[in-house]
Each structure stands twice: as C-alpha cells, then as structure tokens.
C-alpha cells in the first residue's frame, strides 16, 4: 500500500521517478523499489518525500483507497492584484489544476509565488517556488494567513490579529496594521496548506 501511494501521488503531480530521486538525493532505482514495495525509504527521508508529494507523513502511510485527492486551480501571486484580475485568473488559471490530499473545499485555490516574499527581517517569508492553498469556505482565526480584497478591489495577503478583543488585519510584508475589524474587507480564502515546488517548475510550465 505504501509503495502504491508513492506511485499514485507521484503520477498525480506529473513527476518522473528521476525528479523524485533528484529532490531526495537518491537514485531513480531506489524510488522505483519503493513504489514496487521491494524496499522502504529511510525515516529521515519520509517527511521530505511526503512534502514533495503534497501530503503529510501519516497520509503517505495511509492505505491508498482512503487517501482522497482533489485538484485545485493555480494562480500566479502578484502584489496589489485587483479582485477583477483575480476572478479572471480563477476562471482561467495559469496551471489548470494541482492535486492535494487536503480536506479543503472544492472552491479552494493555490497562489503560486514566483518571487520570495519576505515577511520581515526576523520571521521567515514565503519562498520562491512555493504554493499556498487557500480555502474560501473557512472563517479565519487569530494568526491565520488570509487573502482578501478591500473596498477599492485591491487584494492583500494579511494576518488576522486580535488585541484586547478587537480584530485587525496586519500586512504579510512589514507586519503593519492595514485594516480594522469594522473596515470593508472581503475574504477570498484562508491558508490551509503550503507546498515548496522548486523542483517542479518545469513540470508545471509544461502542463
């Protein structure tokens, strides 16, 4: 079952045996043996393999018939993108779909980051080549990363923060408060999953 999971997830993401092997620093033959059930990867590589395939380590070890997969549209992230541009991209995404075992709703979408997004000088940002899955059906809670647009139609990456029982929204870059709880803000999605896809760039372009 474990080997079958690896094979199905690899094929669902359009990865070759060599791409998986190169990402993990092993031989193509090693990955082939994992898929055939002849051998298993070292525990030290399990989390890295699961991340590449877009699942958790426990999901990777789950029998394949219970592992749900759903494909979501992929949109290129641009700072200060207008909501009309966002909706147009959602109807015609750059990459038609990308699979995930997340339990996100069917209206969820990925934002693909081609450039590194620095959060600030002290905290880690979003790496270039990463994709973040946003679910519009969720209600954000404190410290959730959200994607939303304001009354002028400009889209923002924001964190929901709470101070003395009052909600406000903080910019992802610079950590500056941008909106108060009573300001007009339309939620487009709450972040539920992040994937680093640097070794998949060429694969995504060919889809």
mmCIF file with all atom_site columns, C-alpha atoms in Angstrom:
data_model
loop_
_atom_site.group_PDB
_atom_site.id
_atom_site.type_symbol
_atom_site.label_atom_id
_atom_site.label_alt_id
_atom_site.label_comp_id
_atom_site.label_asym_id
_atom_site.label_entity_id
_atom_site.label_seq_id
_atom_site.pdbx_PDB_ins_code
_atom_site.Cartn_x
_atom_site.Cartn_y
_atom_site.Cartn_z
_atom_site.occupancy
_atom_site.B_iso_or_equiv
_atom_site.pdbx_formal_charge
_atom_site.auth_seq_id
_atom_site.auth_comp_id
_atom_site.auth_asym_id
_atom_site.auth_atom_id
_atom_site.pdbx_PDB_model_num
ATOM 1   C CA . UNK A 1 1   ? 0.000   0.000  0.000   1.00 0.00 ? 1   UNK A CA 1
ATOM 2   C CA . UNK A 1 2   ? 2.828   2.405  0.882   1.00 0.00 ? 2   UNK A CA 1
ATOM 3   C CA . UNK A 1 3   ? 4.535   1.933  -2.475  1.00 0.00 ? 3   UNK A CA 1
ATOM 4   C CA . UNK A 1 4   ? 1.226   2.302  -4.288  1.00 0.00 ? 4   UNK A CA 1
ATOM 5   C CA . UNK A 1 5   ? 0.619   5.614  -2.505  1.00 0.00 ? 5   UNK A CA 1
ATOM 6   C CA . UNK A 1 6   ? 4.001   6.931  -3.635  1.00 0.00 ? 6   UNK A CA 1
ATOM 7   C CA . UNK A 1 7   ? 3.360   5.910  -7.246  1.00 0.00 ? 7   UNK A CA 1
ATOM 8   C CA . UNK A 1 8   ? -0.173  7.347  -7.418  1.00 0.00 ? 8   UNK A CA 1
ATOM 9   C CA . UNK A 1 9   ? 0.781   10.648 -5.781  1.00 0.00 ? 9   UNK A CA 1
ATOM 10  C CA . UNK A 1 10  ? 3.887   10.985 -7.947  1.00 0.00 ? 10  UNK A CA 1
ATOM 11  C CA . UNK A 1 11  ? 1.897   10.392 -11.126 1.00 0.00 ? 11  UNK A CA 1
ATOM 12  C CA . UNK A 1 12  ? -0.909  12.723 -9.991  1.00 0.00 ? 12  UNK A CA 1
ATOM 13  C CA . UNK A 1 13  ? 1.633   15.541 -9.682  1.00 0.00 ? 13  UNK A CA 1
ATOM 14  C CA . UNK A 1 14  ? 3.228   14.737 -13.040 1.00 0.00 ? 14  UNK A CA 1
ATOM 15  C CA . UNK A 1 15  ? 6.604   13.834 -11.533 1.00 0.00 ? 15  UNK A CA 1
ATOM 16  C CA . UNK A 1 16  ? 9.049   11.373 -13.029 1.00 0.00 ? 16  UNK A CA 1
ATOM 17  C CA . UNK A 1 17  ? 10.968  8.830  -10.972 1.00 0.00 ? 17  UNK A CA 1
ATOM 18  C CA . UNK A 1 18  ? 14.126  10.845 -11.671 1.00 0.00 ? 18  UNK A CA 1
ATOM 19  C CA . UNK A 1 19  ? 12.592  14.118 -10.427 1.00 0.00 ? 19  UNK A CA 1
ATOM 20  C CA . UNK A 1 20  ? 11.648  12.490 -7.119  1.00 0.00 ? 20  UNK A CA 1
ATOM 21  C CA . UNK A 1 21  ? 15.069  10.871 -6.863  1.00 0.00 ? 21  UNK A CA 1
ATOM 22  C CA . UNK A 1 22  ? 16.899  14.145 -7.568  1.00 0.00 ? 22  UNK A CA 1
ATOM 23  C CA . UNK A 1 23  ? 14.825  16.017 -4.972  1.00 0.00 ? 23  UNK A CA 1
ATOM 24  C CA . UNK A 1 24  ? 15.608  13.420 -2.282  1.00 0.00 ? 24  UNK A CA 1
ATOM 25  C CA . UNK A 1 25  ? 19.233  12.827 -3.255  1.00 0.00 ? 25  UNK A CA 1
ATOM 26  C CA . UNK A 1 26  ? 18.758  9.144  -4.066  1.00 0.00 ? 26  UNK A CA 1
ATOM 27  C CA . UNK A 1 27  ? 18.884  7.076  -7.251  1.00 0.00 ? 27  UNK A CA 1
ATOM 28  C CA . UNK A 1 28  ? 15.994  6.541  -9.653  1.00 0.00 ? 28  UNK A CA 1
ATOM 29  C CA . UNK A 1 29  ? 16.241  2.818  -8.912  1.00 0.00 ? 29  UNK A CA 1
ATOM 30  C CA . UNK A 1 30  ? 15.693  3.493  -5.188  1.00 0.00 ? 30  UNK A CA 1
ATOM 31  C CA . UNK A 1 31  ? 12.409  5.298  -5.848  1.00 0.00 ? 31  UNK A CA 1
ATOM 32  C CA . UNK A 1 32  ? 11.308  2.528  -8.220  1.00 0.00 ? 32  UNK A CA 1
ATOM 33  C CA . UNK A 1 33  ? 11.991  -0.064 -5.494  1.00 0.00 ? 33  UNK A CA 1
ATOM 34  C CA . UNK A 1 34  ? 9.899   1.951  -3.003  1.00 0.00 ? 34  UNK A CA 1
ATOM 35  C CA . UNK A 1 35  ? 6.957   2.012  -5.403  1.00 0.00 ? 35  UNK A CA 1
ATOM 36  C CA . UNK A 1 36  ? 7.227   -1.738 -6.055  1.00 0.00 ? 36  UNK A CA 1
ATOM 37  C CA . UNK A 1 37  ? 7.359   -2.446 -2.322  1.00 0.00 ? 37  UNK A CA 1
ATOM 38  C CA . UNK A 1 38  ? 10.803  -4.036 -2.501  1.00 0.00 ? 38  UNK A CA 1
ATOM 39  C CA . UNK A 1 39  ? 12.302  -1.524 -0.060  1.00 0.00 ? 39  UNK A CA 1
ATOM 40  C CA . UNK A 1 40  ? 11.180  1.466  2.026   1.00 0.00 ? 40  UNK A CA 1
ATOM 41  C CA . UNK A 1 41  ? 12.740  4.938  2.277   1.00 0.00 ? 41  UNK A CA 1
ATOM 42  C CA . UNK A 1 42  ? 14.738  5.819  5.368   1.00 0.00 ? 42  UNK A CA 1
ATOM 43  C CA . UNK A 1 43  ? 12.705  7.523  8.077   1.00 0.00 ? 43  UNK A CA 1
ATOM 44  C CA . UNK A 1 44  ? 14.868  10.619 7.636   1.00 0.00 ? 44  UNK A CA 1
ATOM 45  C CA . UNK A 1 45  ? 13.545  10.963 4.059   1.00 0.00 ? 45  UNK A CA 1
ATOM 46  C CA . UNK A 1 46  ? 9.882   10.239 4.792   1.00 0.00 ? 46  UNK A CA 1
ATOM 47  C CA . UNK A 1 47  ? 8.856   13.807 5.698   1.00 0.00 ? 47  UNK A CA 1
ATOM 48  C CA . UNK A 1 48  ? 10.743  15.217 2.692   1.00 0.00 ? 48  UNK A CA 1
ATOM 49  C CA . UNK A 1 49  ? 9.045   12.708 0.360   1.00 0.00 ? 49  UNK A CA 1
ATOM 50  C CA . UNK A 1 50  ? 5.611   13.447 1.822   1.00 0.00 ? 50  UNK A CA 1
ATOM 51  C CA . UNK A 1 51  ? 6.128   17.207 1.418   1.00 0.00 ? 51  UNK A CA 1
ATOM 52  C CA . UNK A 1 52  ? 7.151   16.772 -2.221  1.00 0.00 ? 52  UNK A CA 1
ATOM 53  C CA . UNK A 1 53  ? 4.018   14.716 -2.891  1.00 0.00 ? 53  UNK A CA 1
ATOM 54  C CA . UNK A 1 54  ? 1.756   17.218 -1.113  1.00 0.00 ? 54  UNK A CA 1
ATOM 55  C CA . UNK A 1 55  ? 0.669   15.078 1.841   1.00 0.00 ? 55  UNK A CA 1
ATOM 56  C CA . UNK A 1 56  ? 1.634   14.510 5.463   1.00 0.00 ? 56  UNK A CA 1
ATOM 57  C CA . UNK A 1 57  ? 3.812   11.578 6.517   1.00 0.00 ? 57  UNK A CA 1
ATOM 58  C CA . UNK A 1 58  ? 0.798   9.873  8.104   1.00 0.00 ? 58  UNK A CA 1
ATOM 59  C CA . UNK A 1 59  ? -1.262  10.327 4.923   1.00 0.00 ? 59  UNK A CA 1
ATOM 60  C CA . UNK A 1 60  ? 1.533   8.825  2.875   1.00 0.00 ? 60  UNK A CA 1
ATOM 61  C CA . UNK A 1 61  ? 1.382   5.730  5.091   1.00 0.00 ? 61  UNK A CA 1
ATOM 62  C CA . UNK A 1 62  ? -2.427  5.523  4.849   1.00 0.00 ? 62  UNK A CA 1
ATOM 63  C CA . UNK A 1 63  ? -3.940  2.806  2.611   1.00 0.00 ? 63  UNK A CA 1
ATOM 64  C CA . UNK A 1 64  ? -4.396  4.343  -0.832  1.00 0.00 ? 64  UNK A CA 1
ATOM 65  C CA . UNK A 1 65  ? -8.142  3.724  -1.055  1.00 0.00 ? 65  UNK A CA 1
ATOM 66  C CA . UNK A 1 66  ? -8.691  6.083  1.890   1.00 0.00 ? 66  UNK A CA 1
ATOM 67  C CA . UNK A 1 67  ? -6.407  8.834  0.562   1.00 0.00 ? 67  UNK A CA 1
ATOM 68  C CA . UNK A 1 68  ? -8.623  11.499 -1.062  1.00 0.00 ? 68  UNK A CA 1
ATOM 69  C CA . UNK A 1 69  ? -7.159  13.647 -3.832  1.00 0.00 ? 69  UNK A CA 1
ATOM 70  C CA . UNK A 1 70  ? -8.696  16.785 -5.307  1.00 0.00 ? 70  UNK A CA 1
ATOM 71  C CA . UNK A 1 71  ? -7.263  19.136 -7.912  1.00 0.00 ? 71  UNK A CA 1
ATOM 72  C CA . UNK A 1 72  ? -7.314  22.923 -7.400  1.00 0.00 ? 72  UNK A CA 1
ATOM 73  C CA . UNK A 1 73  ? -6.607  25.821 -9.793  1.00 0.00 ? 73  UNK A CA 1
ATOM 74  C CA . UNK A 1 74  ? -3.235  27.579 -9.535  1.00 0.00 ? 74  UNK A CA 1
ATOM 75  C CA . UNK A 1 75  ? -2.979  31.388 -9.797  1.00 0.00 ? 75  UNK A CA 1
ATOM 76  C CA . UNK A 1 76  ? 0.193   33.451 -10.027 1.00 0.00 ? 76  UNK A CA 1
ATOM 77  C CA . UNK A 1 77  ? 0.530   35.735 -6.992  1.00 0.00 ? 77  UNK A CA 1
ATOM 78  C CA . UNK A 1 78  ? 1.007   39.443 -7.692  1.00 0.00 ? 78  UNK A CA 1
ATOM 79  C CA . UNK A 1 79  ? 1.160   42.159 -5.051  1.00 0.00 ? 79  UNK A CA 1
ATOM 80  C CA . UNK A 1 80  ? -1.764  44.595 -5.199  1.00 0.00 ? 80  UNK A CA 1
ATOM 81  C CA . UNK A 1 81  ? -3.602  42.499 -7.784  1.00 0.00 ? 81  UNK A CA 1
ATOM 82  C CA . UNK A 1 82  ? -7.157  43.704 -8.346  1.00 0.00 ? 82  UNK A CA 1
ATOM 83  C CA . UNK A 1 83  ? -10.075 41.400 -7.495  1.00 0.00 ? 83  UNK A CA 1
ATOM 84  C CA . UNK A 1 84  ? -11.316 41.506 -11.097 1.00 0.00 ? 84  UNK A CA 1
ATOM 85  C CA . UNK A 1 85  ? -7.905  40.254 -12.224 1.00 0.00 ? 85  UNK A CA 1
ATOM 86  C CA . UNK A 1 86  ? -8.056  37.588 -9.518  1.00 0.00 ? 86  UNK A CA 1
ATOM 87  C CA . UNK A 1 87  ? -11.515 36.387 -10.614 1.00 0.00 ? 87  UNK A CA 1
ATOM 88  C CA . UNK A 1 88  ? -10.414 36.290 -14.250 1.00 0.00 ? 88  UNK A CA 1
ATOM 89  C CA . UNK A 1 89  ? -7.374  34.204 -13.334 1.00 0.00 ? 89  UNK A CA 1
ATOM 90  C CA . UNK A 1 90  ? -9.552  31.909 -11.222 1.00 0.00 ? 90  UNK A CA 1
ATOM 91  C CA . UNK A 1 91  ? -11.686 31.165 -14.282 1.00 0.00 ? 91  UNK A CA 1
ATOM 92  C CA . UNK A 1 92  ? -8.571  30.626 -16.454 1.00 0.00 ? 92  UNK A CA 1
ATOM 93  C CA . UNK A 1 93  ? -5.664  29.712 -14.124 1.00 0.00 ? 93  UNK A CA 1
ATOM 94  C CA . UNK A 1 94  ? -2.025  29.665 -15.237 1.00 0.00 ? 94  UNK A CA 1
ATOM 95  C CA . UNK A 1 95  ? -1.771  25.987 -14.351 1.00 0.00 ? 95  UNK A CA 1
ATOM 96  C CA . UNK A 1 96  ? -5.180  24.303 -14.778 1.00 0.00 ? 96  UNK A CA 1
ATOM 97  C CA . UNK A 1 97  ? -5.023  22.209 -11.584 1.00 0.00 ? 97  UNK A CA 1
ATOM 98  C CA . UNK A 1 98  ? -2.686  20.849 -8.940  1.00 0.00 ? 98  UNK A CA 1
ATOM 99  C CA . UNK A 1 99  ? -3.680  17.874 -6.736  1.00 0.00 ? 99  UNK A CA 1
ATOM 100 C CA . UNK A 1 100 ? -3.805  17.849 -2.944  1.00 0.00 ? 100 UNK A CA 1
ATOM 101 C CA . UNK A 1 101 ? -4.931  15.453 -0.230  1.00 0.00 ? 101 UNK A CA 1
ATOM 102 C CA . UNK A 1 102 ? -6.065  18.396 1.892   1.00 0.00 ? 102 UNK A CA 1
ATOM 103 C CA . UNK A 1 103 ? -9.685  18.421 3.081   1.00 0.00 ? 103 UNK A CA 1
ATOM 104 C CA . UNK A 1 104 ? -10.207 21.906 1.601   1.00 0.00 ? 104 UNK A CA 1
ATOM 105 C CA . UNK A 1 105 ? -13.494 22.807 -0.099  1.00 0.00 ? 105 UNK A CA 1
ATOM 106 C CA . UNK A 1 106 ? -13.965 22.457 -3.851  1.00 0.00 ? 106 UNK A CA 1
ATOM 107 C CA . UNK A 1 107 ? -13.757 26.257 -4.293  1.00 0.00 ? 107 UNK A CA 1
ATOM 108 C CA . UNK A 1 108 ? -10.211 26.406 -2.918  1.00 0.00 ? 108 UNK A CA 1
ATOM 109 C CA . UNK A 1 109 ? -7.268  27.644 -4.988  1.00 0.00 ? 109 UNK A CA 1
ATOM 110 C CA . UNK A 1 110 ? -3.478  27.789 -4.906  1.00 0.00 ? 110 UNK A CA 1
ATOM 111 C CA . UNK A 1 111 ? -1.453  31.002 -5.081  1.00 0.00 ? 111 UNK A CA 1
ATOM 112 C CA . UNK A 1 112 ? 1.931   30.342 -6.675  1.00 0.00 ? 112 UNK A CA 1
ATOM 113 C CA . UNK A 1 113 ? 4.802   32.604 -5.554  1.00 0.00 ? 113 UNK A CA 1
ATOM 114 C CA . UNK A 1 114 ? 7.495   33.108 -8.191  1.00 0.00 ? 114 UNK A CA 1
ATOM 115 C CA . UNK A 1 115 ? 9.490   35.531 -6.031  1.00 0.00 ? 115 UNK A CA 1
ATOM 116 C CA . UNK A 1 116 ? 10.403  35.225 -2.365  1.00 0.00 ? 116 UNK A CA 1
ATOM 117 C CA . UNK A 1 117 ? 8.026   37.191 -0.147  1.00 0.00 ? 117 UNK A CA 1
ATOM 118 C CA . UNK A 1 118 ? 9.846   38.474 2.935   1.00 0.00 ? 118 UNK A CA 1
ATOM 119 C CA . UNK A 1 119 ? 7.585   38.692 5.961   1.00 0.00 ? 119 UNK A CA 1
ATOM 120 C CA . UNK A 1 120 ? 10.026  40.943 7.815   1.00 0.00 ? 120 UNK A CA 1
ATOM 121 C CA . UNK A 1 121 ? 13.649  40.948 8.982   1.00 0.00 ? 121 UNK A CA 1
ATOM 122 C CA . UNK A 1 122 ? 13.071  38.417 11.783  1.00 0.00 ? 122 UNK A CA 1
ATOM 123 C CA . UNK A 1 123 ? 10.498  35.918 10.551  1.00 0.00 ? 123 UNK A CA 1
ATOM 124 C CA . UNK A 1 124 ? 10.623  33.564 7.578   1.00 0.00 ? 124 UNK A CA 1
ATOM 125 C CA . UNK A 1 125 ? 8.732   34.613 4.472   1.00 0.00 ? 125 UNK A CA 1
ATOM 126 C CA . UNK A 1 126 ? 7.295   32.566 1.606   1.00 0.00 ? 126 UNK A CA 1
ATOM 127 C CA . UNK A 1 127 ? 9.989   31.001 -0.553  1.00 0.00 ? 127 UNK A CA 1
ATOM 128 C CA . UNK A 1 128 ? 10.131  31.467 -4.293  1.00 0.00 ? 128 UNK A CA 1
ATOM 129 C CA . UNK A 1 129 ? 8.547   28.421 -5.938  1.00 0.00 ? 129 UNK A CA 1
ATOM 130 C CA . UNK A 1 130 ? 6.071   27.855 -3.094  1.00 0.00 ? 130 UNK A CA 1
ATOM 131 C CA . UNK A 1 131 ? 2.331   27.398 -3.479  1.00 0.00 ? 131 UNK A CA 1
ATOM 132 C CA . UNK A 1 132 ? -0.181  28.162 -0.728  1.00 0.00 ? 132 UNK A CA 1
ATOM 133 C CA . UNK A 1 133 ? -3.662  26.624 -0.772  1.00 0.00 ? 133 UNK A CA 1
ATOM 134 C CA . UNK A 1 134 ? -6.472  28.998 0.253   1.00 0.00 ? 134 UNK A CA 1
ATOM 135 C CA . UNK A 1 135 ? -9.969  27.838 1.241   1.00 0.00 ? 135 UNK A CA 1
ATOM 136 C CA . UNK A 1 136 ? -12.758 30.454 0.920   1.00 0.00 ? 136 UNK A CA 1
ATOM 137 C CA . UNK A 1 137 ? -15.203 28.374 2.982   1.00 0.00 ? 137 UNK A CA 1
ATOM 138 C CA . UNK A 1 138 ? -13.274 28.776 6.253   1.00 0.00 ? 138 UNK A CA 1
ATOM 139 C CA . UNK A 1 139 ? -13.630 31.509 8.870   1.00 0.00 ? 139 UNK A CA 1
ATOM 140 C CA . UNK A 1 140 ? -10.230 32.893 9.900   1.00 0.00 ? 140 UNK A CA 1
ATOM 141 C CA . UNK A 1 141 ? -8.988  32.794 13.471  1.00 0.00 ? 141 UNK A CA 1
ATOM 142 C CA . UNK A 1 142 ? -6.165  34.717 15.136  1.00 0.00 ? 142 UNK A CA 1
ATOM 143 C CA . UNK A 1 143 ? -2.816  34.413 13.303  1.00 0.00 ? 143 UNK A CA 1
ATOM 144 C CA . UNK A 1 144 ? -4.369  32.854 10.185  1.00 0.00 ? 144 UNK A CA 1
ATOM 145 C CA . UNK A 1 145 ? -2.919  33.975 6.854   1.00 0.00 ? 145 UNK A CA 1
ATOM 146 C CA . UNK A 1 146 ? -5.727  35.157 4.577   1.00 0.00 ? 146 UNK A CA 1
ATOM 147 C CA . UNK A 1 147 ? -6.173  36.512 1.075   1.00 0.00 ? 147 UNK A CA 1
ATOM 148 C CA . UNK A 1 148 ? -8.755  39.283 0.828   1.00 0.00 ? 148 UNK A CA 1
ATOM 149 C CA . UNK A 1 149 ? -9.726  42.425 -1.063  1.00 0.00 ? 149 UNK A CA 1
ATOM 150 C CA . UNK A 1 150 ? -10.723 45.869 0.198   1.00 0.00 ? 150 UNK A CA 1
ATOM 151 C CA . UNK A 1 151 ? -13.422 48.311 -0.933  1.00 0.00 ? 151 UNK A CA 1
ATOM 152 C CA . UNK A 1 152 ? -11.265 49.534 -3.831  1.00 0.00 ? 152 UNK A CA 1
ATOM 153 C CA . UNK A 1 153 ? -10.819 45.971 -5.136  1.00 0.00 ? 153 UNK A CA 1
ATOM 154 C CA . UNK A 1 154 ? -7.129  45.585 -4.238  1.00 0.00 ? 154 UNK A CA 1
ATOM 155 C CA . UNK A 1 155 ? -6.106  42.125 -2.996  1.00 0.00 ? 155 UNK A CA 1
ATOM 156 C CA . UNK A 1 156 ? -3.830  41.600 0.014   1.00 0.00 ? 156 UNK A CA 1
ATOM 157 C CA . UNK A 1 157 ? -2.046  38.889 1.965   1.00 0.00 ? 157 UNK A CA 1
ATOM 158 C CA . UNK A 1 158 ? -2.980  39.560 5.602   1.00 0.00 ? 158 UNK A CA 1
ATOM 159 C CA . UNK A 1 159 ? -2.785  38.083 9.069   1.00 0.00 ? 159 UNK A CA 1
ATOM 160 C CA . UNK A 1 160 ? -5.813  38.252 11.360  1.00 0.00 ? 160 UNK A CA 1
ATOM 161 C CA . UNK A 1 161 ? -4.725  39.595 14.740  1.00 0.00 ? 161 UNK A CA 1
ATOM 162 C CA . UNK A 1 162 ? -6.653  40.250 17.945  1.00 0.00 ? 162 UNK A CA 1
ATOM 163 C CA . UNK A 1 163 ? -5.800  42.849 20.583  1.00 0.00 ? 163 UNK A CA 1
ATOM 164 C CA . UNK A 1 164 ? -7.981  43.323 23.668  1.00 0.00 ? 164 UNK A CA 1
ATOM 165 C CA . UNK A 1 165 ? -10.814 41.511 21.931  1.00 0.00 ? 165 UNK A CA 1
ATOM 166 C CA . UNK A 1 166 ? -10.665 43.712 18.823  1.00 0.00 ? 166 UNK A CA 1
ATOM 167 C CA . UNK A 1 167 ? -9.773  42.232 15.425  1.00 0.00 ? 167 UNK A CA 1
ATOM 168 C CA . UNK A 1 168 ? -7.414  43.916 12.990  1.00 0.00 ? 168 UNK A CA 1
ATOM 169 C CA . UNK A 1 169 ? -5.593  42.805 9.856   1.00 0.00 ? 169 UNK A CA 1
ATOM 170 C CA . UNK A 1 170 ? -1.832  43.011 9.558   1.00 0.00 ? 170 UNK A CA 1
ATOM 171 C CA . UNK A 1 171 ? 0.129   43.094 6.284   1.00 0.00 ? 171 UNK A CA 1
ATOM 172 C CA . UNK A 1 172 ? 2.162   39.990 5.486   1.00 0.00 ? 172 UNK A CA 1
ATOM 173 C CA . UNK A 1 173 ? 5.180   42.065 4.480   1.00 0.00 ? 173 UNK A CA 1
ATOM 174 C CA . UNK A 1 174 ? 6.211   44.593 7.120   1.00 0.00 ? 174 UNK A CA 1
ATOM 175 C CA . UNK A 1 175 ? 3.676   43.489 9.737   1.00 0.00 ? 175 UNK A CA 1
ATOM 176 C CA . UNK A 1 176 ? 1.859   46.837 9.575   1.00 0.00 ? 176 UNK A CA 1
ATOM 177 C CA . UNK A 1 177 ? -1.813  47.049 10.628  1.00 0.00 ? 177 UNK A CA 1
ATOM 178 C CA . UNK A 1 178 ? -3.786  47.779 7.451   1.00 0.00 ? 178 UNK A CA 1
ATOM 179 C CA . UNK A 1 179 ? -7.430  47.176 8.368   1.00 0.00 ? 179 UNK A CA 1
ATOM 180 C CA . UNK A 1 180 ? -9.583  47.189 11.480  1.00 0.00 ? 180 UNK A CA 1
ATOM 181 C CA . UNK A 1 181 ? -12.322 44.685 12.147  1.00 0.00 ? 181 UNK A CA 1
ATOM 182 C CA . UNK A 1 182 ? -15.043 47.098 11.062  1.00 0.00 ? 182 UNK A CA 1
ATOM 183 C CA . UNK A 1 183 ? -13.342 48.014 7.757   1.00 0.00 ? 183 UNK A CA 1
ATOM 184 C CA . UNK A 1 184 ? -14.777 46.703 4.495   1.00 0.00 ? 184 UNK A CA 1
ATOM 185 C CA . UNK A 1 185 ? -12.836 43.571 3.647   1.00 0.00 ? 185 UNK A CA 1
ATOM 186 C CA . UNK A 1 186 ? -13.970 40.571 1.576   1.00 0.00 ? 186 UNK A CA 1
ATOM 187 C CA . UNK A 1 187 ? -12.355 37.236 2.385   1.00 0.00 ? 187 UNK A CA 1
ATOM 188 C CA . UNK A 1 188 ? -11.122 35.318 -0.666  1.00 0.00 ? 188 UNK A CA 1
ATOM 189 C CA . UNK A 1 189 ? -9.545  32.449 1.258   1.00 0.00 ? 189 UNK A CA 1
ATOM 190 C CA . UNK A 1 190 ? -7.823  31.200 4.427   1.00 0.00 ? 190 UNK A CA 1
ATOM 191 C CA . UNK A 1 191 ? -4.424  29.473 4.008   1.00 0.00 ? 191 UNK A CA 1
ATOM 192 C CA . UNK A 1 192 ? -4.597  25.763 4.823   1.00 0.00 ? 192 UNK A CA 1
ATOM 193 C CA . UNK A 1 193 ? -1.521  24.260 3.147   1.00 0.00 ? 193 UNK A CA 1
ATOM 194 C CA . UNK A 1 194 ? 1.871   25.308 1.813   1.00 0.00 ? 194 UNK A CA 1
ATOM 195 C CA . UNK A 1 195 ? 3.998   23.381 -0.677  1.00 0.00 ? 195 UNK A CA 1
ATOM 196 C CA . UNK A 1 196 ? 7.531   24.051 -1.909  1.00 0.00 ? 196 UNK A CA 1
ATOM 197 C CA . UNK A 1 197 ? 7.646   23.141 -5.565  1.00 0.00 ? 197 UNK A CA 1
ATOM 198 C CA . UNK A 1 198 ? 11.043  24.422 -6.714  1.00 0.00 ? 198 UNK A CA 1
ATOM 199 C CA . UNK A 1 199 ? 11.952  21.097 -8.423  1.00 0.00 ? 199 UNK A CA 1
ATOM 200 C CA . UNK A 1 200 ? 8.563   21.084 -10.179 1.00 0.00 ? 200 UNK A CA 1
ATOM 201 C CA . UNK A 1 201 ? 8.791   24.415 -12.003 1.00 0.00 ? 201 UNK A CA 1
ATOM 202 C CA . UNK A 1 202 ? 9.468   22.900 -15.410 1.00 0.00 ? 202 UNK A CA 1
ATOM 203 C CA . UNK A 1 203 ? 6.770   20.277 -14.882 1.00 0.00 ? 203 UNK A CA 1
ATOM 204 C CA . UNK A 1 204 ? 4.205   22.963 -14.045 1.00 0.00 ? 204 UNK A CA 1
ATOM 205 C CA . UNK A 1 205 ? 5.115   25.015 -17.112 1.00 0.00 ? 205 UNK A CA 1
ATOM 206 C CA . UNK A 1 206 ? 4.541   22.014 -19.343 1.00 0.00 ? 206 UNK A CA 1
ATOM 207 C CA . UNK A 1 207 ? 1.015   21.341 -18.089 1.00 0.00 ? 207 UNK A CA 1
#
